[in-house]
CSV table of C-alpha atoms in Angstrom, one decimal:
chain,number,residue,atom,x,y,z
D,1,UNK,CA,7.0,15.8,14.4
D,2,UNK,CA,3.8,14.3,13.0
D,3,UNK,CA,4.1,11.2,10.8
D,4,UNK,CA,1.0,12.1,8.9
D,5,UNK,CA,-0.5,15.3,7.6
D,6,UNK,CA,-4.3,15.5,7.5
D,7,UNK,CA,-6.2,18.2,5.6
D,8,UNK,CA,-10.0,18.3,4.9
D,9,UNK,CA,-12.2,20.5,2.7
D,10,UNK,CA,-15.4,20.1,0.7
D,11,UNK,CA,-16.0,16.6,2.0
D,12,UNK,CA,-12.5,15.3,1.0
D,13,UNK,CA,-9.9,14.4,3.6
D,14,UNK,CA,-6.3,14.0,2.4
D,15,UNK,CA,-3.9,11.9,4.5
D,16,UNK,CA,-0.2,12.4,3.6
D,17,UNK,CA,2.5,10.1,4.9
D,18,UNK,CA,5.2,12.5,6.1
D,19,UNK,CA,8.3,10.4,6.6
D,20,UNK,CA,9.9,11.6,3.4
D,21,UNK,CA,13.5,11.3,4.6
D,22,UNK,CA,12.9,7.6,4.9
D,23,UNK,CA,10.9,7.3,1.7
D,24,UNK,CA,7.8,6.9,3.8
D,25,UNK,CA,8.9,3.4,4.7
D,26,UNK,CA,6.5,1.8,7.1
D,27,UNK,CA,7.6,1.3,10.7
D,28,UNK,CA,5.0,0.6,13.4
D,29,UNK,CA,4.6,4.3,14.3
D,30,UNK,CA,3.9,5.5,10.8
D,31,UNK,CA,1.5,2.6,10.1
D,32,UNK,CA,-0.3,3.3,13.4
D,33,UNK,CA,-0.6,7.0,12.5
D,34,UNK,CA,-2.0,6.1,9.0
D,35,UNK,CA,-4.5,3.6,10.5
D,36,UNK,CA,-5.7,6.0,13.1
D,37,UNK,CA,-6.2,8.8,10.5
D,38,UNK,CA,-8.1,6.5,8.3
D,39,UNK,CA,-10.3,5.3,11.1
D,40,UNK,CA,-11.1,8.9,12.2
D,41,UNK,CA,-11.9,9.9,8.6
D,42,UNK,CA,-14.2,6.9,8.2
D,43,UNK,CA,-16.1,7.9,11.4
D,44,UNK,CA,-16.5,11.5,10.4
D,45,UNK,CA,-19.9,12.1,8.8
D,46,UNK,CA,-18.6,15.2,7.0
D,47,UNK,CA,-16.0,13.2,5.1
D,48,UNK,CA,-17.2,11.7,1.8
D,49,UNK,CA,-13.9,10.6,0.2
D,50,UNK,CA,-10.4,10.0,1.5
D,51,UNK,CA,-7.2,10.6,-0.4
D,52,UNK,CA,-4.0,8.8,0.6
D,53,UNK,CA,-0.6,10.2,-0.6
D,54,UNK,CA,3.0,10.5,0.4
D,55,UNK,CA,5.4,13.4,1.1
D,56,UNK,CA,8.5,13.8,-0.9
D,57,UNK,CA,9.5,11.8,-4.0
D,58,UNK,CA,8.1,8.4,-2.9
D,59,UNK,CA,4.6,7.3,-2.1
D,60,UNK,CA,5.9,4.5,0.1
D,61,UNK,CA,9.0,2.2,-0.1
D,62,UNK,CA,7.3,-0.5,1.9
D,63,UNK,CA,8.3,-1.9,5.3
D,64,UNK,CA,11.2,-0.2,7.0
D,65,UNK,CA,13.7,-3.1,6.6
D,66,UNK,CA,16.2,-1.5,8.9
D,67,UNK,CA,13.6,-1.4,11.6
D,68,UNK,CA,12.6,-5.0,10.9
D,69,UNK,CA,16.3,-6.1,11.1
D,70,UNK,CA,16.5,-4.4,14.5
D,71,UNK,CA,13.6,-6.5,15.7
D,72,UNK,CA,10.7,-4.0,15.5
D,73,UNK,CA,7.3,-5.8,15.1
D,74,UNK,CA,6.2,-6.6,11.6
D,75,UNK,CA,2.9,-7.8,13.1
D,76,UNK,CA,2.0,-4.2,13.9
D,77,UNK,CA,2.8,-3.1,10.4
D,78,UNK,CA,0.7,-6.0,9.0
D,79,UNK,CA,-2.2,-5.1,11.3
D,80,UNK,CA,-2.0,-1.5,10.1
D,81,UNK,CA,-2.2,-2.6,6.4
D,82,UNK,CA,-5.7,-3.9,7.2
D,83,UNK,CA,-6.9,-0.3,8.0
D,84,UNK,CA,-7.8,0.6,4.4
D,85,UNK,CA,-10.1,-2.4,4.2
D,86,UNK,CA,-12.0,-1.1,7.3
D,87,UNK,CA,-12.6,2.3,5.7
D,88,UNK,CA,-16.2,2.6,4.7
D,89,UNK,CA,-15.6,5.8,2.7
D,90,UNK,CA,-14.2,5.6,-0.9
D,91,UNK,CA,-10.4,5.7,-0.6
D,92,UNK,CA,-8.3,7.1,-3.5
D,93,UNK,CA,-4.5,6.6,-3.7
D,94,UNK,CA,-2.7,9.7,-5.1
D,95,UNK,CA,0.6,8.0,-5.9
D,96,UNK,CA,3.3,10.7,-6.0
D,97,UNK,CA,6.3,8.4,-6.3
D,98,UNK,CA,7.5,4.8,-6.1
D,99,UNK,CA,5.0,2.4,-4.4
D,100,UNK,CA,6.9,-0.8,-3.6
D,101,UNK,CA,6.2,-3.8,-1.3
D,102,UNK,CA,3.9,-2.6,1.5
D,103,UNK,CA,3.6,0.7,-0.4
D,104,UNK,CA,2.1,-1.1,-3.4
D,105,UNK,CA,-0.1,-3.1,-1.1
D,106,UNK,CA,-1.4,0.1,0.4
D,107,UNK,CA,-2.2,1.2,-3.2
D,108,UNK,CA,-3.9,-2.1,-3.9
D,109,UNK,CA,-6.1,-1.7,-0.8
D,110,UNK,CA,-7.4,1.6,-2.1
D,111,UNK,CA,-10.5,1.7,-4.2
D,112,UNK,CA,-9.2,4.0,-6.9
D,113,UNK,CA,-5.7,5.1,-7.9
D,114,UNK,CA,-4.3,8.1,-9.6
D,115,UNK,CA,-0.5,8.0,-10.3
D,116,UNK,CA,2.2,10.2,-11.6
D,117,UNK,CA,4.2,8.9,-14.5
D,118,UNK,CA,7.7,7.6,-14.3
D,119,UNK,CA,7.4,5.7,-11.0
D,120,UNK,CA,7.6,2.0,-10.1
D,121,UNK,CA,5.0,-0.4,-8.7
D,122,UNK,CA,5.9,-3.8,-7.3
D,123,UNK,CA,6.1,-6.4,-4.6
D,124,UNK,CA,9.9,-7.1,-4.3
D,125,UNK,CA,9.6,-8.9,-0.9
D,126,UNK,CA,11.1,-12.1,-2.2
D,127,UNK,CA,14.3,-10.3,-3.0
D,128,UNK,CA,14.6,-9.8,0.8
D,129,UNK,CA,13.5,-13.3,1.8
D,130,UNK,CA,10.0,-12.2,2.6
D,131,UNK,CA,6.6,-12.3,0.9
D,132,UNK,CA,3.8,-9.8,0.2
D,133,UNK,CA,1.8,-10.6,3.3
D,134,UNK,CA,-0.2,-7.3,3.3
D,135,UNK,CA,-2.4,-8.2,0.3
D,136,UNK,CA,0.0,-8.7,-2.6
D,137,UNK,CA,-0.5,-12.4,-2.6
D,138,UNK,CA,-4.2,-11.7,-3.6
D,139,UNK,CA,-3.2,-10.1,-6.9
D,140,UNK,CA,-4.5,-13.2,-8.7
D,141,UNK,CA,-8.1,-12.2,-7.7
D,142,UNK,CA,-7.6,-9.1,-9.9
D,143,UNK,CA,-5.2,-9.9,-12.7
D,144,UNK,CA,-4.3,-13.1,-14.6
D,145,UNK,CA,-2.5,-15.7,-12.4
D,146,UNK,CA,0.6,-15.8,-14.7
D,147,UNK,CA,1.0,-12.0,-14.4
D,148,UNK,CA,0.5,-12.1,-10.6
D,149,UNK,CA,3.1,-14.9,-10.2
D,150,UNK,CA,5.5,-12.9,-12.4
D,151,UNK,CA,5.2,-10.0,-10.1
D,152,UNK,CA,5.3,-12.1,-6.9
D,153,UNK,CA,8.1,-14.5,-7.8
D,154,UNK,CA,10.5,-12.2,-9.6
D,155,UNK,CA,9.9,-9.2,-7.4
D,156,UNK,CA,10.4,-7.0,-10.5
D,157,UNK,CA,8.5,-3.7,-10.8
D,158,UNK,CA,6.1,-2.5,-13.4
D,159,UNK,CA,5.3,1.0,-14.7
D,160,UNK,CA,2.1,2.9,-14.1
D,161,UNK,CA,1.2,2.4,-17.7
D,162,UNK,CA,1.4,-1.4,-17.3
D,163,UNK,CA,-0.5,-1.2,-14.0
D,164,UNK,CA,-3.2,0.8,-15.8
D,165,UNK,CA,-3.3,-1.8,-18.6
D,166,UNK,CA,-3.8,-4.5,-16.0
D,167,UNK,CA,-6.7,-2.6,-14.4
D,168,UNK,CA,-4.8,-1.9,-11.2
D,169,UNK,CA,-4.9,1.9,-11.4
D,170,UNK,CA,-7.3,4.4,-13.0
D,171,UNK,CA,-5.3,7.4,-14.2
D,172,UNK,CA,-1.7,8.3,-15.0
D,173,UNK,CA,-1.0,12.0,-15.0
D,174,UNK,CA,2.0,14.4,-15.0
D,175,UNK,CA,3.4,15.1,-11.5
D,176,UNK,CA,2.2,18.7,-11.4
D,177,UNK,CA,-1.4,17.5,-12.1
D,178,UNK,CA,-1.6,14.7,-9.5
D,179,UNK,CA,-3.5,16.2,-6.6
D,180,UNK,CA,-5.8,18.2,-8.9
D,181,UNK,CA,-6.6,15.0,-10.8
D,182,UNK,CA,-7.2,13.0,-7.5
D,183,UNK,CA,-9.4,15.7,-6.1
D,184,UNK,CA,-11.4,15.9,-9.3
D,185,UNK,CA,-12.0,12.2,-9.2
D,186,UNK,CA,-13.0,12.5,-5.5
D,187,UNK,CA,-15.4,15.4,-6.4
D,188,UNK,CA,-17.2,13.2,-8.9
D,189,UNK,CA,-18.0,10.8,-6.0
D,190,UNK,CA,-18.9,13.4,-3.3
D,191,UNK,CA,-21.9,14.6,-5.4
D,192,UNK,CA,-23.5,11.2,-5.1
D,193,UNK,CA,-25.6,9.8,-2.3
D,194,UNK,CA,-23.2,8.8,0.6
D,195,UNK,CA,-25.2,5.8,1.7
D,196,UNK,CA,-25.5,4.5,-1.9
D,197,UNK,CA,-21.7,5.1,-2.4
D,198,UNK,CA,-20.9,3.2,0.8
D,199,UNK,CA,-22.9,0.2,0.0
D,200,UNK,CA,-21.8,0.1,-3.6
D,201,UNK,CA,-18.2,0.0,-2.4
D,202,UNK,CA,-18.9,-2.6,0.2
D,203,UNK,CA,-20.8,-5.0,-2.1
D,204,UNK,CA,-18.3,-4.7,-4.9
D,205,UNK,CA,-15.5,-5.4,-2.5
D,206,UNK,CA,-17.3,-8.4,-1.1
D,207,UNK,CA,-17.1,-9.9,-4.6
D,208,UNK,CA,-13.4,-10.1,-4.3
D,209,UNK,CA,-13.8,-12.6,-1.4
D,210,UNK,CA,-11.9,-12.6,1.9
D,211,UNK,CA,-8.3,-13.7,2.3
D,212,UNK,CA,-7.4,-16.8,4.3
D,213,UNK,CA,-6.3,-15.0,7.5
D,214,UNK,CA,-5.2,-18.2,9.3
D,215,UNK,CA,-3.0,-19.3,6.4
D,216,UNK,CA,-1.5,-15.9,6.1
D,217,UNK,CA,-0.7,-15.9,9.9
D,218,UNK,CA,0.9,-19.3,9.5
D,219,UNK,CA,3.0,-18.2,6.6
D,220,UNK,CA,4.1,-15.0,8.3
D,221,UNK,CA,5.2,-17.0,11.4
D,222,UNK,CA,7.4,-19.2,9.3
D,223,UNK,CA,8.8,-16.7,6.7
D,224,UNK,CA,9.1,-13.5,8.7
D,225,UNK,CA,10.9,-15.2,11.6
D,226,UNK,CA,13.2,-17.2,9.4
D,227,UNK,CA,17.0,-16.8,9.1
D,228,UNK,CA,16.5,-15.8,5.5
D,229,UNK,CA,14.2,-13.0,6.4
D,230,UNK,CA,16.7,-11.5,8.8
D,231,UNK,CA,19.5,-12.0,6.3
D,232,UNK,CA,17.5,-10.2,3.6
D,233,UNK,CA,16.8,-7.2,5.8
D,234,UNK,CA,20.4,-7.1,7.1
D,235,UNK,CA,21.8,-7.4,3.6
D,236,UNK,CA,19.6,-4.4,2.6
D,237,UNK,CA,20.8,-2.4,5.5
D,238,UNK,CA,24.4,-3.3,4.8
D,239,UNK,CA,24.0,-2.7,1.0
D,240,UNK,CA,25.1,-6.1,0.0
D,241,UNK,CA,23.7,-9.2,-1.7
D,242,UNK,CA,21.9,-11.6,0.6
D,243,UNK,CA,23.2,-15.1,1.2
D,244,UNK,CA,20.2,-17.4,1.4
D,245,UNK,CA,20.1,-20.6,3.6
D,246,UNK,CA,16.6,-21.8,2.9
D,247,UNK,CA,15.8,-21.7,6.6
């Protein structure tokens, strides 16, 4: 069974994460499939815009904590989260459901965002003894620091309306209108000069600056291998509150 579904028409490629029974939670296999699909779309001259969405009722619940607790490599998931930044084509997130942790970071990595109403966005990693290593810690480059810290330190979610107020997403639509709205936005881009679109995206993205990759690697080595990280993931799998040890 394929972990992603890919459809293309009229210069628009839609990549749908198809692990609905696991809320599209990111394990190494799903993240690799998403990354490979994005890379293929970026290399295809016929593709002008890429849409990223999820199957079922969730966009993406973030890292598969049960897989993490069993020892599956978070480094592979983290590497996969870099794939959207490699995509030279405009990338639109069509958010069909909750986008949390790595799921929200996938949304943040996209260039434009259309979301259904009534879902949650957030980076709740601290609730599991982790941190938002896939891009969430860079929220302060896009929104006020106090708001970014509120999201990052409490782990509490926000609504699509609040995300739109903060400038993190572009449109909020009823569920039945999601894909039509996302494709309509994509179509407004496909009619423009592809080279001009590519360089506009690249130059605007450059203004956000580059993350400190070395510091992020150091933090991941300390936090993701800690006892608390294992405890957070294990507590989630066992449906209990974690017992933190600060080590």
